[in-house]
XYZ file of C-alpha atoms in Angstrom:
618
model
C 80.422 -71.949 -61.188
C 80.651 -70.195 -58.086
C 79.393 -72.530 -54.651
C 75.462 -71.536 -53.284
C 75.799 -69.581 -50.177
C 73.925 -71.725 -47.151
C 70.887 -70.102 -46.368
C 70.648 -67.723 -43.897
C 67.253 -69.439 -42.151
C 69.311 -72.781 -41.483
C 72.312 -70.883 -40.748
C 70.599 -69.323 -37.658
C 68.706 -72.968 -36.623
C 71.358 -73.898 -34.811
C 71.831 -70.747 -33.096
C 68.296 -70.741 -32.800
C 67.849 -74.076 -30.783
C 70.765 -73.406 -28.369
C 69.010 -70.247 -26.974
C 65.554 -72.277 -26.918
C 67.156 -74.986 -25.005
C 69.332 -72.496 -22.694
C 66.124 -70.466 -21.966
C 63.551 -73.751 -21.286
C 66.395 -75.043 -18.899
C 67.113 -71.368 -16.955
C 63.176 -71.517 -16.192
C 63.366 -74.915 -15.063
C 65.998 -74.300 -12.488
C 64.159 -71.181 -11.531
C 61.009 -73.373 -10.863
C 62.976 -75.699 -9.362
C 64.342 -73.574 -6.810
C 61.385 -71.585 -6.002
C 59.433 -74.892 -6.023
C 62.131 -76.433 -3.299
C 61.558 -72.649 -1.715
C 58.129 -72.076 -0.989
C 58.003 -76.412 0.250
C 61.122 -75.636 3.203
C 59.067 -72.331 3.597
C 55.816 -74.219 4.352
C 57.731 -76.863 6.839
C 59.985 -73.713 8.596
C 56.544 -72.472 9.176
C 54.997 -75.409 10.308
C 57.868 -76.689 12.658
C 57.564 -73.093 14.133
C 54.192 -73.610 15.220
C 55.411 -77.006 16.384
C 58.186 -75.471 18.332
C 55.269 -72.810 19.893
C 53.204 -75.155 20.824
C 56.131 -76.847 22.613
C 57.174 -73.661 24.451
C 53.677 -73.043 25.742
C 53.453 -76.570 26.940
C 56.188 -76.142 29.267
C 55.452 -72.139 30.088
C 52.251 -74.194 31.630
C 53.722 -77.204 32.915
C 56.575 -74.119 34.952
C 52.965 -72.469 35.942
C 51.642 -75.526 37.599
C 54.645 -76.156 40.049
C 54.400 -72.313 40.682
C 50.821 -73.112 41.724
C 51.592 -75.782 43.858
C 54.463 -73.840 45.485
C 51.650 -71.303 46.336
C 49.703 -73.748 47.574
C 52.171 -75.695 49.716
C 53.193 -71.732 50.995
C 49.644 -71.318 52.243
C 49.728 -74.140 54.616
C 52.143 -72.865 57.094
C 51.158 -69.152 56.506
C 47.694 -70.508 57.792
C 49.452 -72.980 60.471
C 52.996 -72.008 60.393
C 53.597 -74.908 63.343
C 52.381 -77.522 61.042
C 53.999 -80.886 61.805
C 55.786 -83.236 59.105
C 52.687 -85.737 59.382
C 50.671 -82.840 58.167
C 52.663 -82.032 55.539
C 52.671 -85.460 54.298
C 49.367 -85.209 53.954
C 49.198 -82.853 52.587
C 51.579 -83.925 49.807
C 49.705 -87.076 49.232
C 46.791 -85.180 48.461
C 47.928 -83.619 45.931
C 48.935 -87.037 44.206
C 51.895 -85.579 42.536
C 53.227 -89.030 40.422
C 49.683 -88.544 38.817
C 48.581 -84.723 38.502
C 52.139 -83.198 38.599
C 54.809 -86.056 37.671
C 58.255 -83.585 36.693
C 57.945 -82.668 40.946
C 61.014 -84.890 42.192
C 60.598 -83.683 45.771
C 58.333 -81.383 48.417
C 59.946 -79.642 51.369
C 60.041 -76.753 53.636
C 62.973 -75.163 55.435
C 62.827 -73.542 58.655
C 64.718 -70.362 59.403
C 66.626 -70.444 62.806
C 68.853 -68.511 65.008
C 72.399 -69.785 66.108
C 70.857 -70.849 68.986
C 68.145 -73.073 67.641
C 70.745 -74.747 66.131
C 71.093 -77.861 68.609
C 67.463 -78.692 68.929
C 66.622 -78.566 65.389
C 69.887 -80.812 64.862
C 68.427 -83.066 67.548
C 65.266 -83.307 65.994
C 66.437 -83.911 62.610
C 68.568 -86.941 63.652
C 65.391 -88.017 65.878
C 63.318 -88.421 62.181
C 66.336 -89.654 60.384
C 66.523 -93.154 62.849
C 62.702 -92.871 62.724
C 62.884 -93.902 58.816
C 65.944 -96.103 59.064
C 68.047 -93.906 57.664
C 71.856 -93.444 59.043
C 72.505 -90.561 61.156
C 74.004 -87.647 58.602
C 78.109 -86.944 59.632
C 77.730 -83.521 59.249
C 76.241 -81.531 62.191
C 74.726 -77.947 62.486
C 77.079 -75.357 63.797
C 76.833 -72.148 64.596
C 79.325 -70.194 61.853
C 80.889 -66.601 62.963
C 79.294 -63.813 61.509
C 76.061 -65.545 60.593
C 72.786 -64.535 61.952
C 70.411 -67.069 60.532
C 70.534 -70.276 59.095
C 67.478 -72.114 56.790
C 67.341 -75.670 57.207
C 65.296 -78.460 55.426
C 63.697 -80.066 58.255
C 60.648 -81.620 56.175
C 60.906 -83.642 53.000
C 58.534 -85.464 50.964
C 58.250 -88.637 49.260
C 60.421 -89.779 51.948
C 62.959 -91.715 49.793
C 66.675 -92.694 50.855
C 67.298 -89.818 47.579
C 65.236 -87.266 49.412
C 65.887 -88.254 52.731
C 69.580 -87.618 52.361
C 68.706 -83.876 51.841
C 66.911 -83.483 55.501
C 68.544 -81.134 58.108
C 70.602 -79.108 54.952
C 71.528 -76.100 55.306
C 70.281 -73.970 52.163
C 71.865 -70.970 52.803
C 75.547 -72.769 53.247
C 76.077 -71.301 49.244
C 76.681 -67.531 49.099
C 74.977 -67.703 46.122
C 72.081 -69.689 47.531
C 72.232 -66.908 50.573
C 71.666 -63.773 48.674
C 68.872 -65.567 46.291
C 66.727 -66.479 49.787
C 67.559 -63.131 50.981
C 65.989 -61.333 47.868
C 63.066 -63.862 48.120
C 62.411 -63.202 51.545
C 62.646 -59.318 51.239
C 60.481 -59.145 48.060
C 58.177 -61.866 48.580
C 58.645 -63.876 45.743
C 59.575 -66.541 44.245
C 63.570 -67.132 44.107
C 64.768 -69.938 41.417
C 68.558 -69.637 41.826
C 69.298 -71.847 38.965
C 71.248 -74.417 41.051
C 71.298 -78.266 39.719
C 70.709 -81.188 41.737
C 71.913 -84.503 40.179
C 69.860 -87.102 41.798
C 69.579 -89.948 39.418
C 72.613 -91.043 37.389
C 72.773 -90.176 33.648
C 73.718 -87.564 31.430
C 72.178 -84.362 31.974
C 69.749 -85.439 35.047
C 69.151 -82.540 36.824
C 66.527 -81.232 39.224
C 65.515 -77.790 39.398
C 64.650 -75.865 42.539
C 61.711 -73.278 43.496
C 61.217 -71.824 46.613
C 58.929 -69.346 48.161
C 59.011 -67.300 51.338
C 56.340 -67.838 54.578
C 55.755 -65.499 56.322
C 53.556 -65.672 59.433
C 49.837 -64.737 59.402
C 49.095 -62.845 62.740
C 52.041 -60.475 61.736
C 52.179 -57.686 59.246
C 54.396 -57.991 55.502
C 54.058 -55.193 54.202
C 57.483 -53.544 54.145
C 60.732 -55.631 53.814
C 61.690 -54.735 57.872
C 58.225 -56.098 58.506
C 59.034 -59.097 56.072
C 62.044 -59.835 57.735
C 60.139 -60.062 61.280
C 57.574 -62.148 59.840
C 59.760 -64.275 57.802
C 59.433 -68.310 59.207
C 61.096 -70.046 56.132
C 60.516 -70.988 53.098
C 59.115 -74.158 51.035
C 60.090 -75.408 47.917
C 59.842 -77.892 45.256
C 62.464 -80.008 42.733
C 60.928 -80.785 39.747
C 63.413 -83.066 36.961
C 63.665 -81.491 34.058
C 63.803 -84.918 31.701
C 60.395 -85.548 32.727
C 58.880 -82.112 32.370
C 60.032 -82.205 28.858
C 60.102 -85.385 27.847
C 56.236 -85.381 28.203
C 55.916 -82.249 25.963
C 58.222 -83.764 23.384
C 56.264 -86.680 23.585
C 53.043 -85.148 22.117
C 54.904 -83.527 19.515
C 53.480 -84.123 16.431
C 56.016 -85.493 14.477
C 59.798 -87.866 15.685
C 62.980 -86.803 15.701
C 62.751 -83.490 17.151
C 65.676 -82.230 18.809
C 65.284 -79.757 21.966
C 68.227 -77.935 24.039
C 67.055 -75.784 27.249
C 69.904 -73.841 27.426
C 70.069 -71.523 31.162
C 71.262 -67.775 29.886
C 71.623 -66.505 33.129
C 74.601 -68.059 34.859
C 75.642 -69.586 38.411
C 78.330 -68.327 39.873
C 80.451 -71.234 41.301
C 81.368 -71.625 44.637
C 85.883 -71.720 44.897
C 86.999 -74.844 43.997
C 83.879 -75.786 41.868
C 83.565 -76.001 37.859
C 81.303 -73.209 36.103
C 78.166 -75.618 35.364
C 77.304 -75.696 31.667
C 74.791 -73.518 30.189
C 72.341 -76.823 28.844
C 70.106 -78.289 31.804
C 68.577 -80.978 29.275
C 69.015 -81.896 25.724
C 67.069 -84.843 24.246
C 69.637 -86.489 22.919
C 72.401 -86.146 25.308
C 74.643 -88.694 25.714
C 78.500 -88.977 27.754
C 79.903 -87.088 25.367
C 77.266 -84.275 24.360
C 77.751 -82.750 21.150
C 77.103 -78.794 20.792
C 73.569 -77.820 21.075
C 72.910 -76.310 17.645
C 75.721 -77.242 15.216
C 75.435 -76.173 11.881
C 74.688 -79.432 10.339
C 72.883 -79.167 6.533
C 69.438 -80.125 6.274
C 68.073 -79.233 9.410
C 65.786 -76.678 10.742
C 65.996 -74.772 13.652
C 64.391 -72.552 15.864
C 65.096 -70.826 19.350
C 61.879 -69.484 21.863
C 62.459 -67.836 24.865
C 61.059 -69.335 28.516
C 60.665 -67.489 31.390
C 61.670 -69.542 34.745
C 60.651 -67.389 37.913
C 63.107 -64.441 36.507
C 65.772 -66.687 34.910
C 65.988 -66.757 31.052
C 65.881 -69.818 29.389
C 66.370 -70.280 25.346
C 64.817 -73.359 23.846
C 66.376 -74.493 20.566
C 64.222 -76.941 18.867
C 65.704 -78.457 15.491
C 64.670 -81.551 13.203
C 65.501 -82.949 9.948
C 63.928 -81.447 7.163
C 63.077 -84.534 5.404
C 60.646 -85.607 8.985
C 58.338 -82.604 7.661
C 58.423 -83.577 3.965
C 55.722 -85.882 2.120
C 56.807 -88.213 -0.899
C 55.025 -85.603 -2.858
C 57.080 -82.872 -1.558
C 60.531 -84.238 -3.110
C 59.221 -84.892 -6.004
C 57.239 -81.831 -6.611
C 59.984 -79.092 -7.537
C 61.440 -82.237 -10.392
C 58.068 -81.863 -11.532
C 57.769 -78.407 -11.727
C 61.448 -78.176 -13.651
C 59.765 -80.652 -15.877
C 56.376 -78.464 -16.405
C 58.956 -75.198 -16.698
C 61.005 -76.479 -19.083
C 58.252 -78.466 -21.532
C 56.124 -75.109 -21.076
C 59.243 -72.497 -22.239
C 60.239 -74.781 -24.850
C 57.184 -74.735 -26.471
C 56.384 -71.139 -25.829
C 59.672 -70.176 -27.190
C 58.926 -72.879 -30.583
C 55.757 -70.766 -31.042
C 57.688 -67.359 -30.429
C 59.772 -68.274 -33.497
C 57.189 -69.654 -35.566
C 55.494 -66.206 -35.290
C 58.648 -64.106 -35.478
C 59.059 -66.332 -38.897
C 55.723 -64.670 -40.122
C 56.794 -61.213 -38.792
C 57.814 -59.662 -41.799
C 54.501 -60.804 -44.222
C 52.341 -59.741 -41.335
C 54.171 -56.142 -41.315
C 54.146 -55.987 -44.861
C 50.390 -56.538 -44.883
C 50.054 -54.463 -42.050
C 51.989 -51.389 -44.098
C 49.527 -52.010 -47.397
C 45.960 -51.890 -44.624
C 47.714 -48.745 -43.244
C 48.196 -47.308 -46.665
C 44.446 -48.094 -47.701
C 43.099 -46.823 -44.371
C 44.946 -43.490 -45.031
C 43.347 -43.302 -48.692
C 39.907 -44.348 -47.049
C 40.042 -41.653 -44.105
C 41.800 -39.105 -46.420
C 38.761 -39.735 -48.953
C 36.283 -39.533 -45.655
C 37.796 -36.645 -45.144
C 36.863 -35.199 -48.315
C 33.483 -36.531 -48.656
C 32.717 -35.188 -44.909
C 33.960 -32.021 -46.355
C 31.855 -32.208 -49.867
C 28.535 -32.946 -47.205
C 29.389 -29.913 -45.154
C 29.609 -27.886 -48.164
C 26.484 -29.461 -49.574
C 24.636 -28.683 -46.028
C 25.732 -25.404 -46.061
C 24.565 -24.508 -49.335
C 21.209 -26.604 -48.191
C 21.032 -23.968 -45.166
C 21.604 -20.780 -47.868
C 18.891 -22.413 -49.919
C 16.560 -23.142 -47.235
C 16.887 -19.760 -45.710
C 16.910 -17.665 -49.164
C 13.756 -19.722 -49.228
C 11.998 -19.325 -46.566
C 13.140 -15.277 -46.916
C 11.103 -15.482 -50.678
C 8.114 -17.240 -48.987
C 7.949 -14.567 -46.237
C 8.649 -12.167 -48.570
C 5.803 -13.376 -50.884
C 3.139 -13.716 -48.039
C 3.763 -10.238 -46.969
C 4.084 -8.109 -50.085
C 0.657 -10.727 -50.834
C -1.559 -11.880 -48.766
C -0.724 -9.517 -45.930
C -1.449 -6.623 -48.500
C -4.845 -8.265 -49.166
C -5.525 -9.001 -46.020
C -5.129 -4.642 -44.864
C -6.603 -3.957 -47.601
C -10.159 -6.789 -46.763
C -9.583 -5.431 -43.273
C -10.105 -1.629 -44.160
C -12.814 -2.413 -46.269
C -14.526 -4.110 -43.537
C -13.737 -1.110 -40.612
C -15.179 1.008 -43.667
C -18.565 -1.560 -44.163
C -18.561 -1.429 -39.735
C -18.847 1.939 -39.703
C -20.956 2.574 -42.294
C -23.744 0.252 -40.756
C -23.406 1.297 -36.707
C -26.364 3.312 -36.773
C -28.697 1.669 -39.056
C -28.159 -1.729 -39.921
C -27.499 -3.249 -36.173
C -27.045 -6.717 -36.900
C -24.759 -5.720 -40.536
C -23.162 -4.348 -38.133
C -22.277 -7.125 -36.013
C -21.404 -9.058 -38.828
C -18.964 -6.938 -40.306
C -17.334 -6.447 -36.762
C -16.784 -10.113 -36.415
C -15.353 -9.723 -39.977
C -12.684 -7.251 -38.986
C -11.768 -9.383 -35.764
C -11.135 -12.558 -37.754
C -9.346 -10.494 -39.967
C -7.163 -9.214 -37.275
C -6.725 -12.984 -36.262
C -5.863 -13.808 -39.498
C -3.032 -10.681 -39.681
C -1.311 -11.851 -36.815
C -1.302 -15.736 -37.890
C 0.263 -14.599 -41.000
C 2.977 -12.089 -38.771
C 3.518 -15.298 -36.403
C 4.212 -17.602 -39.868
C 6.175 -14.570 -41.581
C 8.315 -14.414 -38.066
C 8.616 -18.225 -37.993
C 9.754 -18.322 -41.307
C 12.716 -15.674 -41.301
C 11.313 -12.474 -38.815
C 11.661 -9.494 -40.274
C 13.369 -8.037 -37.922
C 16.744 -9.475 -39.042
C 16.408 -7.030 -41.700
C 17.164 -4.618 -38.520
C 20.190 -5.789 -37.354
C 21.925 -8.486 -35.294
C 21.187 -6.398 -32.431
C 17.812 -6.272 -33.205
C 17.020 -9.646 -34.192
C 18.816 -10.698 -30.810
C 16.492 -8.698 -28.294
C 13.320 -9.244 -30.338
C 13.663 -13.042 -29.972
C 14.998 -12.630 -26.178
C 11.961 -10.588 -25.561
C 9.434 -12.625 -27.760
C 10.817 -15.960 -25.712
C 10.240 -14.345 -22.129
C 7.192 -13.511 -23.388
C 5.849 -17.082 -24.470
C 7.614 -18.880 -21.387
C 7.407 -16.486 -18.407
C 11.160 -17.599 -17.750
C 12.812 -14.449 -16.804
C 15.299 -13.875 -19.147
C 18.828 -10.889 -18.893
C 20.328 -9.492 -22.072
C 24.077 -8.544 -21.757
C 25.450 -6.666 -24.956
C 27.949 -4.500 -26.378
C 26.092 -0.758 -27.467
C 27.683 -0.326 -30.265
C 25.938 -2.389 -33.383
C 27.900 -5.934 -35.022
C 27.590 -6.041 -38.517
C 27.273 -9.057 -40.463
C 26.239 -10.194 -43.344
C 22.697 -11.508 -43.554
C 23.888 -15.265 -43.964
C 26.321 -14.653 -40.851
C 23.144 -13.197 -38.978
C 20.829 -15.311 -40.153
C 22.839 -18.501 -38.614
C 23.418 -16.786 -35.667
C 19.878 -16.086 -34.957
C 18.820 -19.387 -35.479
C 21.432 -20.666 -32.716
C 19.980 -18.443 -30.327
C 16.825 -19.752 -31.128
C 17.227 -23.438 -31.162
C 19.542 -22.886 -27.591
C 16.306 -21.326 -26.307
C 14.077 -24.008 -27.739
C 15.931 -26.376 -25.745
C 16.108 -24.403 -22.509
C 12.074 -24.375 -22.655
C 11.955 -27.919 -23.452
C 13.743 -29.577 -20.992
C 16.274 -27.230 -18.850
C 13.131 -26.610 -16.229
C 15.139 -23.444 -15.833
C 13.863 -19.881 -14.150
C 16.194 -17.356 -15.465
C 18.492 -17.190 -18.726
C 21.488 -14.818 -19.340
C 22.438 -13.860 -22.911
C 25.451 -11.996 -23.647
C 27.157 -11.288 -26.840
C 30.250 -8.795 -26.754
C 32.891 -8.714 -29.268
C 36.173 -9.029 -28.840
C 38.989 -7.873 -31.064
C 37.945 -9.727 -34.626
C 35.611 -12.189 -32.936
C 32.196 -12.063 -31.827
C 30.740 -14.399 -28.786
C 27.632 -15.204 -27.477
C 27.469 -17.077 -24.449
C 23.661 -18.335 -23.207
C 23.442 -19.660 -19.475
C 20.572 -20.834 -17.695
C 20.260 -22.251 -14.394
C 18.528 -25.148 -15.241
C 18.849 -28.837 -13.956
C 21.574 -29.410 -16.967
C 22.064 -32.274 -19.106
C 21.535 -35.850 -18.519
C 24.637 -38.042 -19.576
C 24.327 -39.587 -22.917
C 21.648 -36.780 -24.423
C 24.246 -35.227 -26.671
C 24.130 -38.759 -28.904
C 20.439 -40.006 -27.930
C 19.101 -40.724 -31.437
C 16.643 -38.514 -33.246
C 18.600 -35.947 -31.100
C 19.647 -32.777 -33.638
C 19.488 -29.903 -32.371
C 22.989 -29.632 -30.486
C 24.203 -31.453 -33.700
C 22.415 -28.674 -35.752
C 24.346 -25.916 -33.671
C 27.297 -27.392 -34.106
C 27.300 -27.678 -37.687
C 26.146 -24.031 -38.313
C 28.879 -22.723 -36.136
C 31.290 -25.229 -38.524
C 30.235 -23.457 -41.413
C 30.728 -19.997 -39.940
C 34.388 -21.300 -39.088
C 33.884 -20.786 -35.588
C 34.455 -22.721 -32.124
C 31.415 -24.185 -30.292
C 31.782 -25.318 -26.760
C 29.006 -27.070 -24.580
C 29.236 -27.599 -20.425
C 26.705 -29.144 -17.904
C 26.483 -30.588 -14.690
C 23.473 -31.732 -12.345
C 21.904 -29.020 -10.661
C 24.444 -26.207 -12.164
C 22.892 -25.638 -15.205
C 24.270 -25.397 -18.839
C 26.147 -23.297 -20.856
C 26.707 -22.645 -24.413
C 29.623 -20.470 -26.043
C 29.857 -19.698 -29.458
C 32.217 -17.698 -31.354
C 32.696 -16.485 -34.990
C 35.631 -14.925 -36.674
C 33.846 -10.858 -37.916
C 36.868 -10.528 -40.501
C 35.174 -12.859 -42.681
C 31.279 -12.285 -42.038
C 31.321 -8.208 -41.809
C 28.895 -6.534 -43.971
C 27.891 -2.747 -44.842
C 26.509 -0.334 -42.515
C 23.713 0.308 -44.527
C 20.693 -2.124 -43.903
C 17.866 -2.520 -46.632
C 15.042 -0.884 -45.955
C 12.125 -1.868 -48.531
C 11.544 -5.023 -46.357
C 11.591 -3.259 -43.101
C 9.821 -0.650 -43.587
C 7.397 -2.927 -44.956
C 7.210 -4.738 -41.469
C 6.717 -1.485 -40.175
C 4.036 -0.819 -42.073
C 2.316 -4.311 -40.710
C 3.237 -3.453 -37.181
C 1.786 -0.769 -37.466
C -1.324 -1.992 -39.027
C-alpha cells in the first residue's frame, strides 16, 4: 500500500506563518522608525525655536549697548569739553550693574596731535595719583610718521581693572588704527573684534564698541568735514559670559550647549598668536574641546548674529534625551507593538479569506451564469413586449382608421345629406313662413357645427390627409398647429415627395404631433423649425424650437410618456432617436428612419381622399 501524500494545506502552513510573521515584524520596524522619526522631528523643531529665541535675546541685548554707545556719544557732541566728573555721572545714571549688567567698562578717548602729547600725559598721571593708583611706566611719545594719536583719558567704574587702561593709546594696533579710521570717516560704529582678558578663566573676554564724536558747531557731512570735526571717540566693553549666560539662563530647558564662534578674523600683530575663532562657549574649560563635535545623540543648530558688521555663528546643541518625555521613549516600542499585533492579525484574516476564495468564485461563476440566462431571457421578453406594442400601435391605428372611416362614409353622409335638406326647407320658407324660417336656419348652422365636430374627431382620430402623402400630412399638421397656437412655425423640406408605407407614415405623423404637443405645453417657445430631407436611404426630421428647454430630471418624471412614446415608435421603425436641451437654448429632436424598409407605391388610394374632399368641400 502505497504512503498518503501530506496534504497540500498543511504543507504550505509553515510557509504560510513565516511570511505572516516576517511581514507583522517589517511593519513593526517601519512604525518603529517612523515613530522614533516624527518624535526627534518634533524636538529638532522645538530646540530650533529654542535656539531662535536665544539668538534674538542677544541680537537685543547687542542693541542695547549700541543704544547706550549712542547715548554716551551724545554727551560730548552736545558738550564735547565735558569733564571726567561729568561723565561719571553720567555713567551712574545709567545704573549699568542693574539695567545693562554684560557692560564691563565706559570710556572715551580723546584724539590729539603730537604735540598734545605731554599735557594729556601730564594730566593722565595727575588722575592716576588722584585714585591711588601707581603712575603707568609707559609714557606718550610722539612716533615718526604719525599724525594723531587717540587716547583713553576717561574710564568708568573706576576699578584698579579699568583704571589700568587710562592714558592707552588705541590706535598703537595697526589693526585697531585702520578700524577707528573707517569709524571716524563713515560715522559709525567700528567693533574691531579685539579681546580683552580682564578676569582670569577660560574664555573671559570683553568685547569692544566704539563710536566717533564729532563736534556740534561744525559741519559732518562729508568725510574731509568728518575728519575736521572729529574729537574722539567713546566706547564700551561689555563681557561676553555675562551677556550670554543670562540668555542661557532663561532657556527653557538644562544642558544646552552654546559656542559664539567670530567668522571674521583679527589679524595679529608680529610676534602675536592668531586668536581663536570661539569668544565664549558654555562649557569651556583649560582644555576646550571642539565646538561642535560629532558626538551621537545630540542636536544641533547654528544662527547667524550680526555684531556692528562682524559675523558671528551661534551653535547651540543639547542632548536629545533633555527634550524627550518618558512617554516619548516608550512610544515608538509601542507603536512596533500596535504594528506588529495589527499586521498579524490582518494578514490571519487575509488567509482565512483567501481559504474561502475558490467557493466564493465558484459561486460567483454559477450567479454570473444565472444573471446571463436572466438578462438574456429579459432580453427576449423586452423584445416579445416591443413586438406586442407594436402590433398594439397597428391595431390601434387600423382602428382608429375603421372608426374614422365609419363616421365619415356614416354619419358625415347623414349629416350632408340633413344639412341639404334643411338649406332646401330655409329656402323654401324665406318669403312666407318668417319664423320657419328662422328655425330651419338655426338648423343648418348647428348642422354645420356638428360637420366640423365630426371633421375635428375624424382628424383626431387618423386625418385624412395621410391618405395624401407624408408630405401632405406633414404641412397640414404644421399649418393646423400654427393655427391653434399662434406660435410661428417654418417648414423646411425636400420637393420631391417620400414614400412610405401607411404604417411608416402613420408613426411618423404621430411623432410630429406629440413633439408639437409638447412644444405647446411647456417649451413657452415663439417660433418652431421643421425640416425633413432625405438623405441617401434614410429619411430625417429634425424639430427645433427656441423654447426655455428641458428641466433636468423630466425625461423620467413619472406619468411622463410622451418622449418614452417617441422613442418606442422610432424603435419599431428601426431608427435612431436623439434628444438635446439646455436652459434658455431650446430643444431639439432628430429622428431618422431607414426608407429601404418602409418605401411604398407611388400610387396613393383615392376612395378615402376623395371622400375628404368631398367633406371639405361641403
Amino acid at each position: 500500500m502505497p504512503p498518503r501524500r501530506p496534504s497540500t494545506h498543511l504543507v504550505a502552513m509553515p510557509t504560510t506563518m513565516l511570511t505572516g510573521a516576517l511581514l507583522s515584524i517589517t511593519v513593526g520596524t517601519a512604525l518603529y522608525m517612523a515613530t522614533a522619526t516624527a518624535i526627534e522631528s518634533d524636538a529638532t523643531m522645538r530646540f530650533r525655536g529654542m535656539a531662535r529665541t536665544a539668538q534674538l535675546a542677544i541680537e537685543a541685548r547687542i542693541k542695547s549697548y549700541t543704544d547706550v554707545l549712542r547715548g554716551m556719544a551724545g554727551l560730548f557732541h552736545a558738550k564735547p569739553t565735558a569733564s571726567a566728573d561729568e561723565f561719571r555721572e553720567y555713567v551712574e545714571q545709567l545704573d549699568t550693574p542693574r539695567n545693562f549688567p554684560g557692560i564691563e567698562v565706559m570710556n572715551f578717548a580723546r584724539t590729539v596731535g603730537p604735540a598734545e602729547l605731554p599735557a594729556v600725559d601730564a594730566d593722565v598721571r595727575r588722575r592716576l595719583r588722584a585714585y591711588g593708583m601707581p603712575e603707568p611706566t609707559r609714557e606718550l611719545r610722539a612716533v615718526p610718521g604719525r599724525d594723531s594719536y587717540t587716547i583713553l583719558v576717561y574710564m568708568e567704574p573706576a576699578t584698579p581693572q579699568t583704571l589700568d587702561k587710562l592714558g592707552l593709546d588705541l590706535e598703537a594696533r595697526s589693526y585697531a588704527r585702520r578700524t577707528a579710521s573707517e569709524s571716524r570717516d563713515n560715522n559709525t560704529i567700528a567693533a574691531s573684534g579685539i579681546r580683552v582678558r580682564v578676569m582670569p578663566g577660560p574664555i573671559q573676554n570683553v568685547l569692544a564698541m566704539r563710536l566717533p564724536v564729532y563736534r556740534s558747531d561744525m559741519p559732518a557731512d562729508t568725510v574731509a568735514q568728518r575728519r575736521a570735526a572729529y574729537i574722539g571717540s567713546v566706547g564700551i566693553g561689555f563681557g561676553v559670559n555675562r551677556m550670554v549666560t543670562g540668555v542661557l539662563e532663561g532657556f527653557p530647558i538644562d544642558g544646552a550647549r552654546l559656542v559664539l564662534s567670530d567668522l571674521d578674523n583679527v589679524p595679529a600683530e608680529p610676534g602675536e598668536s592668531q586668536p581663536s575663532a570661539i569668544i565664549y562657549d558654555s562649557r569651556a574649560t583649560e582644555t576646550t574641546r571642539p565646538p561642535m563635535a560629532k558626538e551621537a545623540g545630540l542636536l544641533r543648530t547654528s544662527l547667524p548674529i550680526e555684531f556692528n558688521q562682524r559675523h558671528w555663528r551661534a551653535d547651540f546643541s543639547i542632548d536629545k534625551s533633555a527634550l524627550y518625555t518618558r512617554f516619548d521613549f516608550y512610544y515608538p516600542w509601542l507603536a512596533a507593538l500596535a504594528g506588529t499585533l495589527s499586521t498579524a492579525l490582518l494578514y490571519a484574516l487575509f488567509q482565512t479569506l483567501a481559504s474561502s476564495r475558490r467557493s466564493a468564485l465558484r459561486m460567483a461563476e454559477d450567479m454570473t451564469r444565472e444573471l446571463r440566462a436572466s438578462q438574456g431571457k429579459l432580453q427576449a421578453t423586452n423584445e416579445k413586449l416591443r413586438q406586442l406594442a407594436a402590433h398594439a400601435e397597428q391595431i390601434k391605428e387600423a382602428e382608429r382608421k375603421r372608426i374614422a372611416r365609419e363616421i365619415h362614409d356614416e354619419l358625415a353622409q347623414n349629416l350632408l345629406a340633413l344639412k341639404i335638406e334643411a338649406e332646401f326647407l330655409a329656402n323654401r320658407t324665406r318669403d312666407r313662413h318668417g319664423r320657419l324660417h328662422e328655425r330651419a336656419a338655426a338648423t343648418v348652422r348647428q348642422i354645420d357645427l356638428t360637420i366640423r365636430s365630426v371633421r375635428q374627431i375624424i382628424n383626431d382620430l387618423r386625418p385624412n390627409v395621410l391618405d395624401l402623402g407624408l408630405n401632405a400630412a406633414v404641412d397640414w399638421q404644421v399649418s393646423d398647429f400654427a393655427r391653434r397656437t399662434g406660435i410661428e412655425c417654418e417648414l423646411v423640406e425636400d420637393e420631391s415627395e417620400h414614400h412610405l408605407d401607411d404604417h411608416c407614415a402613420t408613426a411618423f405623423f404621430r411623432i410630429l404631433q406629440e413633439s408639437l404637443n409638447n412644444v405647446a405645453r411647456h417649451a413657452r417657445a415663439t417660433k418652431v423649425r421643421i425640416d425633413l430631407h432625405q438623405h441617401a436611404e434614410m429619411l430625417t426630421m429634425t424639430i427645433r424650437d427656441n423654447g426655455v428647454g428641458m428641466q433636468p430630471g423630466s425625461r423620467t418624471r413619472n406619468g411622463s410618456f410622451g418622449l418614452v412614446g417617441i422613442e418606442e415608435r422610432v424603435n419599431i421603425l428601426g431608427g435612431s432617436f436623439s434628444i438635446s436641451s439646455g436652459p434658455d437654448t431650446g430643444t431639439t429632436i432628430v429622428v431618422t428612419i431607414p426608407l429601404n424598409r418602409h418605401m411604398a407605391g407611388a400610387s396613393i388610394g383615392t376612395g378615402f381622399a376623395s371622400d375628404f374632399m368631398v367633406s371639405a368641400l361641403a
